[in-house]
Structure formats: C-alpha cells, structure tokens
Amino acid sequence: QSVLTQPPSVSAAPGQKVTISCSGSSSNIGSNHVSWYQQIAGTAPKLLISDNSQRPSGTPDRFSGSKSGTSATLGITGLQTGDEADYYCGVWDDSLSTGVFGGGTRLTVL
Amino acid sequence: QVQLVESGGGLVKPGGSLRLSCAASGFTFTDYYLTWIRQAPGKGLEWVSYISTRSAYTNYADSVKGRFTISRDNAENSLSLQMNSLRAEDTAVYYCARGRNSFDNWGQGTPVTVSS
C-alpha cells in the first residue's frame, strides 16, 4: 500500500488530454514539492515535473503539473503514442523522513 | 553529461549479502544528495535510502533499516549500498538517483535476485 494514491490506469485517444491524480497527506504533499516521473517500459524512470509544476529542460510543454492542498495532478495534452508509460508521483514525507512514491499510473493511448 | 552507472547486482541466497555501487560522472559529486530507489518485478518505485553530501545524514525505509547501509566516497565519486540479511522481498532492480526530494538523474539500474 503506497503512501500516495494514484489511479492504476488511465487511457485516452491520440490528440486528447488526460490527467493523473496523486493524493497524499499534510506530512507529504501538503508540505513539500511534488515531482512526477515517466517510466517507459524497460527503461529507468525520468524526471518529468519538479517542484509541483516546473518542467526540466527536455520536458515538452504538453506536460503540466499542479498542486492543491494534499493532492497533485499531472496533465498531458495532445497525447501521442510515445506517451504510453507508467507515471509516478513522488514527494518527501516529513513524518517518515523518507521519500515516498505513488503506486504508479499506466497511461494507454488508444 | 551526467552519468550514474550501477553495478554489483546478481543472484544471492536468502540471508546473504551484496554490495551495490554507483559510479557518478559529469557533475560536481559533492554538491548533491544521493538516493537508492528500487523496483520489484512488475511493481512500483520504492524509496530505499538517501545520503547527504558529506555523509552527515542518512536514512532508510523501514523495510531495509538495520540490514542495509548507504555510503559514499567523495574522492572516488561513488555511492554504495551494502545489503545484508537479504530476503526474497528485496528482489528488485536497484537504481541510484541524484537528489533527495526530487531525482533529476537516474542510473540504468542493477538487478538483484534473492532466491535459493
């Protein structure tokens, strides 16, 4: 059971938009910055969004992040088949003094 | 460019030990916290342990506390994870990653299998 809760899967058609939620608590999302990672099958995870909404160089502006209270959301517009991957949210937890991840969400582009 | 290259994974029997290493290059090693993250087969990411820039601070997930030890050699730009009393549930790909709160670079991972 992950500390952060994500939907197991989402799907949408090419060109459409999708959002992935990440729910936590006051000790993690409520008090720290959230990051999002993309993991394409068979490869290492890659940082997609840091500090709730900042895109590192190389992350297309089709990807966006937001945070409100104890929840965060990853948005992806203009879906492409290459976006098919597992997406994870991650954040520091002040109570545990460890990092924590969501269980991951598998995106299928139909 | 930033590179993190893990090594040392393999097959080990329950109760055995293994030492993972991560060689870093392309950045000022002493400027960054480092973290080990693992992923069991078909499962999600699990944060394992972190170490501060000068090794003053470390912490571990409850699942590995007392069995794993993280260390770094700033002269050699390397990170290590000593894993003792290994269990079947430690079977995973182990990644080293740069950072503590957010991980902007990851290695390719090294697989560890604990089985008799």
mmCIF file with all atom_site columns, C-alpha atoms in Angstrom:
data_model
loop_
_atom_site.group_PDB
_atom_site.id
_atom_site.type_symbol
_atom_site.label_atom_id
_atom_site.label_alt_id
_atom_site.label_comp_id
_atom_site.label_asym_id
_atom_site.label_entity_id
_atom_site.label_seq_id
_atom_site.pdbx_PDB_ins_code
_atom_site.Cartn_x
_atom_site.Cartn_y
_atom_site.Cartn_z
_atom_site.occupancy
_atom_site.B_iso_or_equiv
_atom_site.pdbx_formal_charge
_atom_site.auth_seq_id
_atom_site.auth_comp_id
_atom_site.auth_asym_id
_atom_site.auth_atom_id
_atom_site.pdbx_PDB_model_num
ATOM 1   C CA . GLN A 1 1   ? 0.000  0.000   0.000   1.00 0.00 ? 1   GLN A CA 1
ATOM 2   C CA . SER A 1 2   ? 1.609  3.232   -1.179  1.00 0.00 ? 2   SER A CA 1
ATOM 3   C CA . VAL A 1 3   ? 1.629  6.397   0.917   1.00 0.00 ? 3   VAL A CA 1
ATOM 4   C CA . LEU A 1 4   ? 0.494  8.346   -2.142  1.00 0.00 ? 4   LEU A CA 1
ATOM 5   C CA . THR A 1 5   ? -2.603 7.237   -4.062  1.00 0.00 ? 5   THR A CA 1
ATOM 6   C CA . GLN A 1 6   ? -2.737 7.222   -7.852  1.00 0.00 ? 6   GLN A CA 1
ATOM 7   C CA . PRO A 1 7   ? -5.267 5.614   -10.199 1.00 0.00 ? 7   PRO A CA 1
ATOM 8   C CA . PRO A 1 8   ? -3.853 2.351   -11.564 1.00 0.00 ? 8   PRO A CA 1
ATOM 9   C CA . SER A 1 9   ? -4.615 3.243   -15.155 1.00 0.00 ? 9   SER A CA 1
ATOM 10  C CA . VAL A 1 10  ? -5.903 5.955   -17.470 1.00 0.00 ? 10  VAL A CA 1
ATOM 11  C CA . SER A 1 11  ? -6.480 5.957   -21.186 1.00 0.00 ? 11  SER A CA 1
ATOM 12  C CA . ALA A 1 12  ? -7.346 8.374   -23.951 1.00 0.00 ? 12  ALA A CA 1
ATOM 13  C CA . ALA A 1 13  ? -7.120 8.710   -27.695 1.00 0.00 ? 13  ALA A CA 1
ATOM 14  C CA . PRO A 1 14  ? -4.229 10.354  -29.553 1.00 0.00 ? 14  PRO A CA 1
ATOM 15  C CA . GLY A 1 15  ? -4.536 14.126  -29.510 1.00 0.00 ? 15  GLY A CA 1
ATOM 16  C CA . GLN A 1 16  ? -6.725 14.129  -26.412 1.00 0.00 ? 16  GLN A CA 1
ATOM 17  C CA . LYS A 1 17  ? -5.941 15.288  -22.898 1.00 0.00 ? 17  LYS A CA 1
ATOM 18  C CA . VAL A 1 18  ? -5.566 13.214  -19.738 1.00 0.00 ? 18  VAL A CA 1
ATOM 19  C CA . THR A 1 19  ? -4.982 13.978  -16.071 1.00 0.00 ? 19  THR A CA 1
ATOM 20  C CA . ILE A 1 20  ? -3.416 11.770  -13.415 1.00 0.00 ? 20  ILE A CA 1
ATOM 21  C CA . SER A 1 21  ? -4.110 12.467  -9.756  1.00 0.00 ? 21  SER A CA 1
ATOM 22  C CA . CYS A 1 22  ? -1.881 11.895  -6.747  1.00 0.00 ? 22  CYS A CA 1
ATOM 23  C CA . SER A 1 23  ? -3.390 12.091  -3.281  1.00 0.00 ? 23  SER A CA 1
ATOM 24  C CA . GLY A 1 24  ? -1.386 12.333  -0.088  1.00 0.00 ? 24  GLY A CA 1
ATOM 25  C CA . SER A 1 25  ? -1.488 13.972  3.318   1.00 0.00 ? 25  SER A CA 1
ATOM 26  C CA . SER A 1 26  ? -0.364 17.024  5.243   1.00 0.00 ? 26  SER A CA 1
ATOM 27  C CA . SER A 1 27  ? 3.010  15.445  6.022   1.00 0.00 ? 27  SER A CA 1
ATOM 28  C CA . ASN A 1 28  ? 3.950  14.909  2.384   1.00 0.00 ? 28  ASN A CA 1
ATOM 29  C CA . ILE A 1 29  ? 2.139  16.695  -0.445  1.00 0.00 ? 29  ILE A CA 1
ATOM 30  C CA . GLY A 1 30  ? 0.665  19.204  1.976   1.00 0.00 ? 30  GLY A CA 1
ATOM 31  C CA . SER A 1 31  ? 4.089  20.487  2.996   1.00 0.00 ? 31  SER A CA 1
ATOM 32  C CA . ASN A 1 32  ? 6.560  19.604  0.228   1.00 0.00 ? 32  ASN A CA 1
ATOM 33  C CA . HIS A 1 33  ? 7.065  19.902  -3.501  1.00 0.00 ? 33  HIS A CA 1
ATOM 34  C CA . VAL A 1 34  ? 5.810  17.098  -5.739  1.00 0.00 ? 34  VAL A CA 1
ATOM 35  C CA . SER A 1 35  ? 7.729  15.560  -8.625  1.00 0.00 ? 35  SER A CA 1
ATOM 36  C CA . TRP A 1 36  ? 6.443  13.415  -11.474 1.00 0.00 ? 36  TRP A CA 1
ATOM 37  C CA . TYR A 1 37  ? 8.355  10.677  -13.274 1.00 0.00 ? 37  TYR A CA 1
ATOM 38  C CA . GLN A 1 38  ? 7.767  8.897   -16.553 1.00 0.00 ? 38  GLN A CA 1
ATOM 39  C CA . GLN A 1 39  ? 8.892  5.301   -16.972 1.00 0.00 ? 39  GLN A CA 1
ATOM 40  C CA . ILE A 1 40  ? 8.690  3.810   -20.425 1.00 0.00 ? 40  ILE A CA 1
ATOM 41  C CA . ALA A 1 41  ? 8.686  0.013   -20.401 1.00 0.00 ? 41  ALA A CA 1
ATOM 42  C CA . GLY A 1 42  ? 12.110 -1.476  -19.838 1.00 0.00 ? 42  GLY A CA 1
ATOM 43  C CA . THR A 1 43  ? 13.820 1.811   -19.037 1.00 0.00 ? 43  THR A CA 1
ATOM 44  C CA . ALA A 1 44  ? 14.741 3.814   -15.949 1.00 0.00 ? 44  ALA A CA 1
ATOM 45  C CA . PRO A 1 45  ? 12.350 6.476   -14.679 1.00 0.00 ? 45  PRO A CA 1
ATOM 46  C CA . LYS A 1 46  ? 12.846 10.003  -15.974 1.00 0.00 ? 46  LYS A CA 1
ATOM 47  C CA . LEU A 1 47  ? 12.028 13.257  -14.183 1.00 0.00 ? 47  LEU A CA 1
ATOM 48  C CA . LEU A 1 48  ? 9.104  14.950  -15.930 1.00 0.00 ? 48  LEU A CA 1
ATOM 49  C CA . ILE A 1 49  ? 7.997  17.649  -13.486 1.00 0.00 ? 49  ILE A CA 1
ATOM 50  C CA . SER A 1 50  ? 9.722  19.011  -10.374 1.00 0.00 ? 50  SER A CA 1
ATOM 51  C CA . ASP A 1 51  ? 8.641  21.461  -7.671  1.00 0.00 ? 51  ASP A CA 1
ATOM 52  C CA . ASN A 1 52  ? 4.942  20.794  -8.384  1.00 0.00 ? 52  ASN A CA 1
ATOM 53  C CA . SER A 1 53  ? 4.899  22.430  -11.810 1.00 0.00 ? 53  SER A CA 1
ATOM 54  C CA . GLN A 1 54  ? 8.410  23.042  -13.153 1.00 0.00 ? 54  GLN A CA 1
ATOM 55  C CA . ARG A 1 55  ? 9.411  21.389  -16.391 1.00 0.00 ? 55  ARG A CA 1
ATOM 56  C CA . PRO A 1 56  ? 13.096 20.413  -16.639 1.00 0.00 ? 56  PRO A CA 1
ATOM 57  C CA . SER A 1 57  ? 14.698 21.152  -19.969 1.00 0.00 ? 57  SER A CA 1
ATOM 58  C CA . GLY A 1 58  ? 13.619 18.446  -22.336 1.00 0.00 ? 58  GLY A CA 1
ATOM 59  C CA . THR A 1 59  ? 10.107 18.035  -20.960 1.00 0.00 ? 59  THR A CA 1
ATOM 60  C CA . PRO A 1 60  ? 7.608  19.161  -23.618 1.00 0.00 ? 60  PRO A CA 1
ATOM 61  C CA . ASP A 1 61  ? 5.108  21.845  -22.611 1.00 0.00 ? 61  ASP A CA 1
ATOM 62  C CA . ARG A 1 62  ? 2.334  19.323  -23.285 1.00 0.00 ? 62  ARG A CA 1
ATOM 63  C CA . PHE A 1 63  ? 3.118  18.112  -19.756 1.00 0.00 ? 63  PHE A CA 1
ATOM 64  C CA . SER A 1 64  ? 1.999  20.208  -16.779 1.00 0.00 ? 64  SER A CA 1
ATOM 65  C CA . GLY A 1 65  ? 1.829  19.801  -13.033 1.00 0.00 ? 65  GLY A CA 1
ATOM 66  C CA . SER A 1 66  ? -0.221 21.410  -10.309 1.00 0.00 ? 66  SER A CA 1
ATOM 67  C CA . LYS A 1 67  ? -0.800 21.047  -6.590  1.00 0.00 ? 67  LYS A CA 1
ATOM 68  C CA . SER A 1 68  ? -3.657 21.967  -4.298  1.00 0.00 ? 68  SER A CA 1
ATOM 69  C CA . GLY A 1 69  ? -3.662 21.117  -0.613  1.00 0.00 ? 69  GLY A CA 1
ATOM 70  C CA . THR A 1 70  ? -2.761 17.443  -0.235  1.00 0.00 ? 70  THR A CA 1
ATOM 71  C CA . SER A 1 71  ? -3.277 16.492  -3.877  1.00 0.00 ? 71  SER A CA 1
ATOM 72  C CA . ALA A 1 72  ? -1.296 16.936  -7.070  1.00 0.00 ? 72  ALA A CA 1
ATOM 73  C CA . THR A 1 73  ? -2.183 16.476  -10.709 1.00 0.00 ? 73  THR A CA 1
ATOM 74  C CA . LEU A 1 74  ? -0.208 15.712  -13.853 1.00 0.00 ? 74  LEU A CA 1
ATOM 75  C CA . GLY A 1 75  ? -1.785 16.845  -17.099 1.00 0.00 ? 75  GLY A CA 1
ATOM 76  C CA . ILE A 1 76  ? -0.840 15.727  -20.570 1.00 0.00 ? 76  ILE A CA 1
ATOM 77  C CA . THR A 1 77  ? -2.312 17.347  -23.674 1.00 0.00 ? 77  THR A CA 1
ATOM 78  C CA . GLY A 1 78  ? -2.012 16.387  -27.330 1.00 0.00 ? 78  GLY A CA 1
ATOM 79  C CA . LEU A 1 79  ? -1.466 12.728  -26.429 1.00 0.00 ? 79  LEU A CA 1
ATOM 80  C CA . GLN A 1 80  ? 0.968  10.768  -28.561 1.00 0.00 ? 80  GLN A CA 1
ATOM 81  C CA . THR A 1 81  ? 1.580  7.038   -28.738 1.00 0.00 ? 81  THR A CA 1
ATOM 82  C CA . GLY A 1 82  ? 5.051  7.716   -27.386 1.00 0.00 ? 82  GLY A CA 1
ATOM 83  C CA . ASP A 1 83  ? 3.486  8.953   -24.137 1.00 0.00 ? 83  ASP A CA 1
ATOM 84  C CA . GLU A 1 84  ? 2.436  5.400   -23.250 1.00 0.00 ? 84  GLU A CA 1
ATOM 85  C CA . ALA A 1 85  ? 4.268  4.750   -19.992 1.00 0.00 ? 85  ALA A CA 1
ATOM 86  C CA . ASP A 1 86  ? 3.929  4.406   -16.244 1.00 0.00 ? 86  ASP A CA 1
ATOM 87  C CA . TYR A 1 87  ? 3.754  7.706   -14.374 1.00 0.00 ? 87  TYR A CA 1
ATOM 88  C CA . TYR A 1 88  ? 4.730  8.120   -10.724 1.00 0.00 ? 88  TYR A CA 1
ATOM 89  C CA . CYS A 1 89  ? 4.355  10.989  -8.294  1.00 0.00 ? 89  CYS A CA 1
ATOM 90  C CA . GLY A 1 90  ? 6.977  11.390  -5.599  1.00 0.00 ? 90  GLY A CA 1
ATOM 91  C CA . VAL A 1 91  ? 7.480  13.663  -2.619  1.00 0.00 ? 91  VAL A CA 1
ATOM 92  C CA . TRP A 1 92  ? 9.336  13.924  0.704   1.00 0.00 ? 92  TRP A CA 1
ATOM 93  C CA . ASP A 1 93  ? 7.363  12.879  3.775   1.00 0.00 ? 93  ASP A CA 1
ATOM 94  C CA . ASP A 1 94  ? 8.174  14.890  6.906   1.00 0.00 ? 94  ASP A CA 1
ATOM 95  C CA . SER A 1 95  ? 6.705  12.295  9.289   1.00 0.00 ? 95  SER A CA 1
ATOM 96  C CA . LEU A 1 96  ? 8.619  9.362   7.819   1.00 0.00 ? 96  LEU A CA 1
ATOM 97  C CA . SER A 1 97  ? 11.746 11.428  6.957   1.00 0.00 ? 97  SER A CA 1
ATOM 98  C CA . THR A 1 98  ? 11.869 9.435   3.732   1.00 0.00 ? 98  THR A CA 1
ATOM 99  C CA . GLY A 1 99  ? 10.818 9.912   0.161   1.00 0.00 ? 99  GLY A CA 1
ATOM 100 C CA . VAL A 1 100 ? 7.558  8.311   -0.902  1.00 0.00 ? 100 VAL A CA 1
ATOM 101 C CA . PHE A 1 101 ? 6.073  7.411   -4.266  1.00 0.00 ? 101 PHE A CA 1
ATOM 102 C CA . GLY A 1 102 ? 2.610  6.772   -5.573  1.00 0.00 ? 102 GLY A CA 1
ATOM 103 C CA . GLY A 1 103 ? 1.776  3.313   -6.823  1.00 0.00 ? 103 GLY A CA 1
ATOM 104 C CA . GLY A 1 104 ? 2.056  4.450   -10.428 1.00 0.00 ? 104 GLY A CA 1
ATOM 105 C CA . THR A 1 105 ? -0.466 5.037   -13.213 1.00 0.00 ? 105 THR A CA 1
ATOM 106 C CA . ARG A 1 106 ? -0.265 3.256   -16.553 1.00 0.00 ? 106 ARG A CA 1
ATOM 107 C CA . LEU A 1 107 ? -1.220 5.504   -19.443 1.00 0.00 ? 107 LEU A CA 1
ATOM 108 C CA . THR A 1 108 ? -2.615 3.843   -22.544 1.00 0.00 ? 108 THR A CA 1
ATOM 109 C CA . VAL A 1 109 ? -3.008 5.896   -25.701 1.00 0.00 ? 109 VAL A CA 1
ATOM 110 C CA . LEU A 1 110 ? -5.743 4.098   -27.574 1.00 0.00 ? 110 LEU A CA 1
ATOM 111 C CA . GLN B 2 1   ? 26.670 14.896  -19.342 1.00 0.00 ? 1   GLN B CA 1
ATOM 112 C CA . VAL B 2 2   ? 25.513 13.460  -16.044 1.00 0.00 ? 2   VAL B CA 1
ATOM 113 C CA . GLN B 2 3   ? 26.039 9.717   -15.775 1.00 0.00 ? 3   GLN B CA 1
ATOM 114 C CA . LEU B 2 4   ? 25.156 7.301   -12.993 1.00 0.00 ? 4   LEU B CA 1
ATOM 115 C CA . VAL B 2 5   ? 26.200 3.689   -13.553 1.00 0.00 ? 5   VAL B CA 1
ATOM 116 C CA . GLU B 2 6   ? 25.181 0.985   -11.084 1.00 0.00 ? 6   GLU B CA 1
ATOM 117 C CA . SER B 2 7   ? 26.924 -2.344  -10.673 1.00 0.00 ? 7   SER B CA 1
ATOM 118 C CA . GLY B 2 8   ? 27.131 -5.234  -8.257  1.00 0.00 ? 8   GLY B CA 1
ATOM 119 C CA . GLY B 2 9   ? 23.712 -6.787  -8.676  1.00 0.00 ? 9   GLY B CA 1
ATOM 120 C CA . GLY B 2 10  ? 23.191 -10.521 -9.065  1.00 0.00 ? 10  GLY B CA 1
ATOM 121 C CA . LEU B 2 11  ? 21.720 -13.692 -7.623  1.00 0.00 ? 11  LEU B CA 1
ATOM 122 C CA . VAL B 2 12  ? 22.118 -14.258 -3.897  1.00 0.00 ? 12  VAL B CA 1
ATOM 123 C CA . LYS B 2 13  ? 20.612 -16.740 -1.441  1.00 0.00 ? 13  LYS B CA 1
ATOM 124 C CA . PRO B 2 14  ? 18.266 -15.619 1.355   1.00 0.00 ? 14  PRO B CA 1
ATOM 125 C CA . GLY B 2 15  ? 20.320 -14.408 4.287   1.00 0.00 ? 15  GLY B CA 1
ATOM 126 C CA . GLY B 2 16  ? 23.213 -13.479 2.039   1.00 0.00 ? 16  GLY B CA 1
ATOM 127 C CA . SER B 2 17  ? 24.897 -10.161 1.339   1.00 0.00 ? 17  SER B CA 1
ATOM 128 C CA . LEU B 2 18  ? 25.555 -7.995  -1.682  1.00 0.00 ? 18  LEU B CA 1
ATOM 129 C CA . ARG B 2 19  ? 27.219 -4.629  -2.209  1.00 0.00 ? 19  ARG B CA 1
ATOM 130 C CA . LEU B 2 20  ? 25.913 -2.331  -4.905  1.00 0.00 ? 20  LEU B CA 1
ATOM 131 C CA . SER B 2 21  ? 27.959 0.509   -6.353  1.00 0.00 ? 21  SER B CA 1
ATOM 132 C CA . CYS B 2 22  ? 27.077 3.575   -8.385  1.00 0.00 ? 22  CYS B CA 1
ATOM 133 C CA . ALA B 2 23  ? 29.776 5.436   -10.310 1.00 0.00 ? 23  ALA B CA 1
ATOM 134 C CA . ALA B 2 24  ? 28.978 9.083   -10.979 1.00 0.00 ? 24  ALA B CA 1
ATOM 135 C CA . SER B 2 25  ? 30.401 11.479  -13.547 1.00 0.00 ? 25  SER B CA 1
ATOM 136 C CA . GLY B 2 26  ? 29.571 14.697  -15.351 1.00 0.00 ? 26  GLY B CA 1
ATOM 137 C CA . PHE B 2 27  ? 28.693 16.796  -12.295 1.00 0.00 ? 27  PHE B CA 1
ATOM 138 C CA . THR B 2 28  ? 30.154 18.054  -9.015  1.00 0.00 ? 28  THR B CA 1
ATOM 139 C CA . PHE B 2 29  ? 29.541 14.964  -6.896  1.00 0.00 ? 29  PHE B CA 1
ATOM 140 C CA . THR B 2 30  ? 29.855 16.726  -3.548  1.00 0.00 ? 30  THR B CA 1
ATOM 141 C CA . ASP B 2 31  ? 27.037 19.160  -4.385  1.00 0.00 ? 31  ASP B CA 1
ATOM 142 C CA . TYR B 2 32  ? 24.322 16.521  -4.370  1.00 0.00 ? 32  TYR B CA 1
ATOM 143 C CA . TYR B 2 33  ? 22.452 14.221  -2.033  1.00 0.00 ? 33  TYR B CA 1
ATOM 144 C CA . LEU B 2 34  ? 22.108 10.721  -3.493  1.00 0.00 ? 34  LEU B CA 1
ATOM 145 C CA . THR B 2 35  ? 19.368 8.158   -3.132  1.00 0.00 ? 35  THR B CA 1
ATOM 146 C CA . TRP B 2 36  ? 18.788 4.469   -3.797  1.00 0.00 ? 36  TRP B CA 1
ATOM 147 C CA . ILE B 2 37  ? 15.376 3.542   -5.191  1.00 0.00 ? 37  ILE B CA 1
ATOM 148 C CA . ARG B 2 38  ? 14.220 0.036   -6.059  1.00 0.00 ? 38  ARG B CA 1
ATOM 149 C CA . GLN B 2 39  ? 11.523 -1.542  -8.172  1.00 0.00 ? 39  GLN B CA 1
ATOM 150 C CA . ALA B 2 40  ? 10.351 -5.106  -7.602  1.00 0.00 ? 40  ALA B CA 1
ATOM 151 C CA . PRO B 2 41  ? 9.323  -7.057  -10.711 1.00 0.00 ? 41  PRO B CA 1
ATOM 152 C CA . GLY B 2 42  ? 6.046  -5.686  -12.057 1.00 0.00 ? 42  GLY B CA 1
ATOM 153 C CA . LYS B 2 43  ? 5.710  -3.265  -9.124  1.00 0.00 ? 43  LYS B CA 1
ATOM 154 C CA . GLY B 2 44  ? 6.114  0.436   -8.477  1.00 0.00 ? 44  GLY B CA 1
ATOM 155 C CA . LEU B 2 45  ? 9.016  2.504   -7.225  1.00 0.00 ? 45  LEU B CA 1
ATOM 156 C CA . GLU B 2 46  ? 10.136 2.194   -3.616  1.00 0.00 ? 46  GLU B CA 1
ATOM 157 C CA . TRP B 2 47  ? 12.429 4.730   -1.955  1.00 0.00 ? 47  TRP B CA 1
ATOM 158 C CA . VAL B 2 48  ? 15.213 2.851   -0.115  1.00 0.00 ? 48  VAL B CA 1
ATOM 159 C CA . SER B 2 49  ? 17.825 5.202   1.355   1.00 0.00 ? 49  SER B CA 1
ATOM 160 C CA . TYR B 2 50  ? 19.500 8.570   0.988   1.00 0.00 ? 50  TYR B CA 1
ATOM 161 C CA . ILE B 2 51  ? 22.816 10.131  1.986   1.00 0.00 ? 51  ILE B CA 1
ATOM 162 C CA . SER B 2 52  ? 23.735 13.783  2.309   1.00 0.00 ? 52  SER B CA 1
ATOM 163 C CA . THR B 2 53  ? 26.624 15.479  0.542   1.00 0.00 ? 53  THR B CA 1
ATOM 164 C CA . ARG B 2 54  ? 29.235 14.878  3.262   1.00 0.00 ? 54  ARG B CA 1
ATOM 165 C CA . SER B 2 55  ? 27.611 11.701  4.648   1.00 0.00 ? 55  SER B CA 1
ATOM 166 C CA . ALA B 2 56  ? 26.406 13.523  7.762   1.00 0.00 ? 56  ALA B CA 1
ATOM 167 C CA . TYR B 2 57  ? 22.790 12.459  7.200   1.00 0.00 ? 57  TYR B CA 1
ATOM 168 C CA . THR B 2 58  ? 21.353 9.158   6.082   1.00 0.00 ? 58  THR B CA 1
ATOM 169 C CA . ASN B 2 59  ? 18.010 7.468   6.401   1.00 0.00 ? 59  ASN B CA 1
ATOM 170 C CA . TYR B 2 60  ? 16.378 4.224   5.362   1.00 0.00 ? 60  TYR B CA 1
ATOM 171 C CA . ALA B 2 61  ? 12.985 2.828   4.538   1.00 0.00 ? 61  ALA B CA 1
ATOM 172 C CA . ASP B 2 62  ? 11.598 0.751   7.406   1.00 0.00 ? 62  ASP B CA 1
ATOM 173 C CA . SER B 2 63  ? 11.714 -2.305  5.132   1.00 0.00 ? 63  SER B CA 1
ATOM 174 C CA . VAL B 2 64  ? 15.539 -2.209  4.999   1.00 0.00 ? 64  VAL B CA 1
ATOM 175 C CA . LYS B 2 65  ? 16.501 -0.427  8.227   1.00 0.00 ? 65  LYS B CA 1
ATOM 176 C CA . GLY B 2 66  ? 19.120 -2.359  10.168  1.00 0.00 ? 66  GLY B CA 1
ATOM 177 C CA . ARG B 2 67  ? 20.027 -4.513  7.159   1.00 0.00 ? 67  ARG B CA 1
ATOM 178 C CA . PHE B 2 68  ? 21.191 -2.006  4.508   1.00 0.00 ? 68  PHE B CA 1
ATOM 179 C CA . THR B 2 69  ? 23.920 0.627   4.832   1.00 0.00 ? 69  THR B CA 1
ATOM 180 C CA . ILE B 2 70  ? 24.413 3.500   2.418   1.00 0.00 ? 70  ILE B CA 1
ATOM 181 C CA . SER B 2 71  ? 27.788 5.196   1.994   1.00 0.00 ? 71  SER B CA 1
ATOM 182 C CA . ARG B 2 72  ? 29.626 7.417   -0.436  1.00 0.00 ? 72  ARG B CA 1
ATOM 183 C CA . ASP B 2 73  ? 33.237 8.100   -1.369  1.00 0.00 ? 73  ASP B CA 1
ATOM 184 C CA . ASN B 2 74  ? 33.522 11.716  -2.472  1.00 0.00 ? 74  ASN B CA 1
ATOM 185 C CA . ALA B 2 75  ? 37.134 11.207  -3.578  1.00 0.00 ? 75  ALA B CA 1
ATOM 186 C CA . GLU B 2 76  ? 36.045 8.457   -5.955  1.00 0.00 ? 76  GLU B CA 1
ATOM 187 C CA . ASN B 2 77  ? 32.652 9.928   -6.949  1.00 0.00 ? 77  ASN B CA 1
ATOM 188 C CA . SER B 2 78  ? 30.944 6.732   -5.937  1.00 0.00 ? 78  SER B CA 1
ATOM 189 C CA . LEU B 2 79  ? 27.891 5.647   -3.965  1.00 0.00 ? 79  LEU B CA 1
ATOM 190 C CA . SER B 2 80  ? 27.424 2.249   -2.342  1.00 0.00 ? 80  SER B CA 1
ATOM 191 C CA . LEU B 2 81  ? 24.683 0.192   -0.751  1.00 0.00 ? 81  LEU B CA 1
ATOM 192 C CA . GLN B 2 82  ? 25.732 -2.676  1.490   1.00 0.00 ? 82  GLN B CA 1
ATOM 193 C CA . MET B 2 83  ? 22.843 -5.125  1.724   1.00 0.00 ? 83  MET B CA 1
ATOM 194 C CA . ASN B 2 84  ? 22.896 -7.800  4.436   1.00 0.00 ? 84  ASN B CA 1
ATOM 195 C CA . SER B 2 85  ? 20.399 -10.428 5.592   1.00 0.00 ? 85  SER B CA 1
ATOM 196 C CA . LEU B 2 86  ? 18.747 -10.338 2.190   1.00 0.00 ? 86  LEU B CA 1
ATOM 197 C CA . ARG B 2 87  ? 15.193 -11.582 1.810   1.00 0.00 ? 87  ARG B CA 1
ATOM 198 C CA . ALA B 2 88  ? 13.124 -12.685 -1.166  1.00 0.00 ? 88  ALA B CA 1
ATOM 199 C CA . GLU B 2 89  ? 11.185 -9.413  -0.955  1.00 0.00 ? 89  GLU B CA 1
ATOM 200 C CA . ASP B 2 90  ? 14.411 -7.484  -1.624  1.00 0.00 ? 90  ASP B CA 1
ATOM 201 C CA . THR B 2 91  ? 14.368 -8.823  -5.192  1.00 0.00 ? 91  THR B CA 1
ATOM 202 C CA . ALA B 2 92  ? 14.230 -5.745  -7.410  1.00 0.00 ? 92  ALA B CA 1
ATOM 203 C CA . VAL B 2 93  ? 16.067 -3.509  -9.824  1.00 0.00 ? 93  VAL B CA 1
ATOM 204 C CA . TYR B 2 94  ? 18.053 -1.018  -7.760  1.00 0.00 ? 94  TYR B CA 1
ATOM 205 C CA . TYR B 2 95  ? 18.539 2.496   -9.113  1.00 0.00 ? 95  TYR B CA 1
ATOM 206 C CA . CYS B 2 96  ? 20.827 5.210   -7.849  1.00 0.00 ? 96  CYS B CA 1
ATOM 207 C CA . ALA B 2 97  ? 19.439 8.687   -8.356  1.00 0.00 ? 97  ALA B CA 1
ATOM 208 C CA . ARG B 2 98  ? 20.712 12.205  -7.869  1.00 0.00 ? 98  ARG B CA 1
ATOM 209 C CA . GLY B 2 99  ? 18.844 14.243  -5.276  1.00 0.00 ? 99  GLY B CA 1
ATOM 210 C CA . ARG B 2 100 ? 16.827 13.760  -2.096  1.00 0.00 ? 100 ARG B CA 1
ATOM 211 C CA . ASN B 2 101 ? 13.411 15.291  -2.685  1.00 0.00 ? 101 ASN B CA 1
ATOM 212 C CA . SER B 2 102 ? 13.406 15.143  -6.466  1.00 0.00 ? 102 SER B CA 1
ATOM 213 C CA . PHE B 2 103 ? 15.523 12.909  -8.674  1.00 0.00 ? 103 PHE B CA 1
ATOM 214 C CA . ASP B 2 104 ? 16.742 14.580  -11.827 1.00 0.00 ? 104 ASP B CA 1
ATOM 215 C CA . ASN B 2 105 ? 19.076 11.855  -12.994 1.00 0.00 ? 105 ASN B CA 1
ATOM 216 C CA . TRP B 2 106 ? 18.860 8.086   -12.646 1.00 0.00 ? 106 TRP B CA 1
ATOM 217 C CA . GLY B 2 107 ? 21.170 5.214   -13.451 1.00 0.00 ? 107 GLY B CA 1
ATOM 218 C CA . GLN B 2 108 ? 20.092 2.338   -15.647 1.00 0.00 ? 108 GLN B CA 1
ATOM 219 C CA . GLY B 2 109 ? 19.604 0.083   -12.620 1.00 0.00 ? 109 GLY B CA 1
ATOM 220 C CA . THR B 2 110 ? 21.182 -3.145  -11.434 1.00 0.00 ? 110 THR B CA 1
ATOM 221 C CA . PRO B 2 111 ? 19.034 -6.245  -10.801 1.00 0.00 ? 111 PRO B CA 1
ATOM 222 C CA . VAL B 2 112 ? 19.160 -8.113  -7.514  1.00 0.00 ? 112 VAL B CA 1
ATOM 223 C CA . THR B 2 113 ? 17.529 -11.518 -7.159  1.00 0.00 ? 113 THR B CA 1
ATOM 224 C CA . VAL B 2 114 ? 17.252 -13.184 -3.762  1.00 0.00 ? 114 VAL B CA 1
ATOM 225 C CA . SER B 2 115 ? 16.406 -16.841 -4.198  1.00 0.00 ? 115 SER B CA 1
ATOM 226 C CA . SER B 2 116 ? 17.555 -20.248 -3.049  1.00 0.00 ? 116 SER B CA 1
#
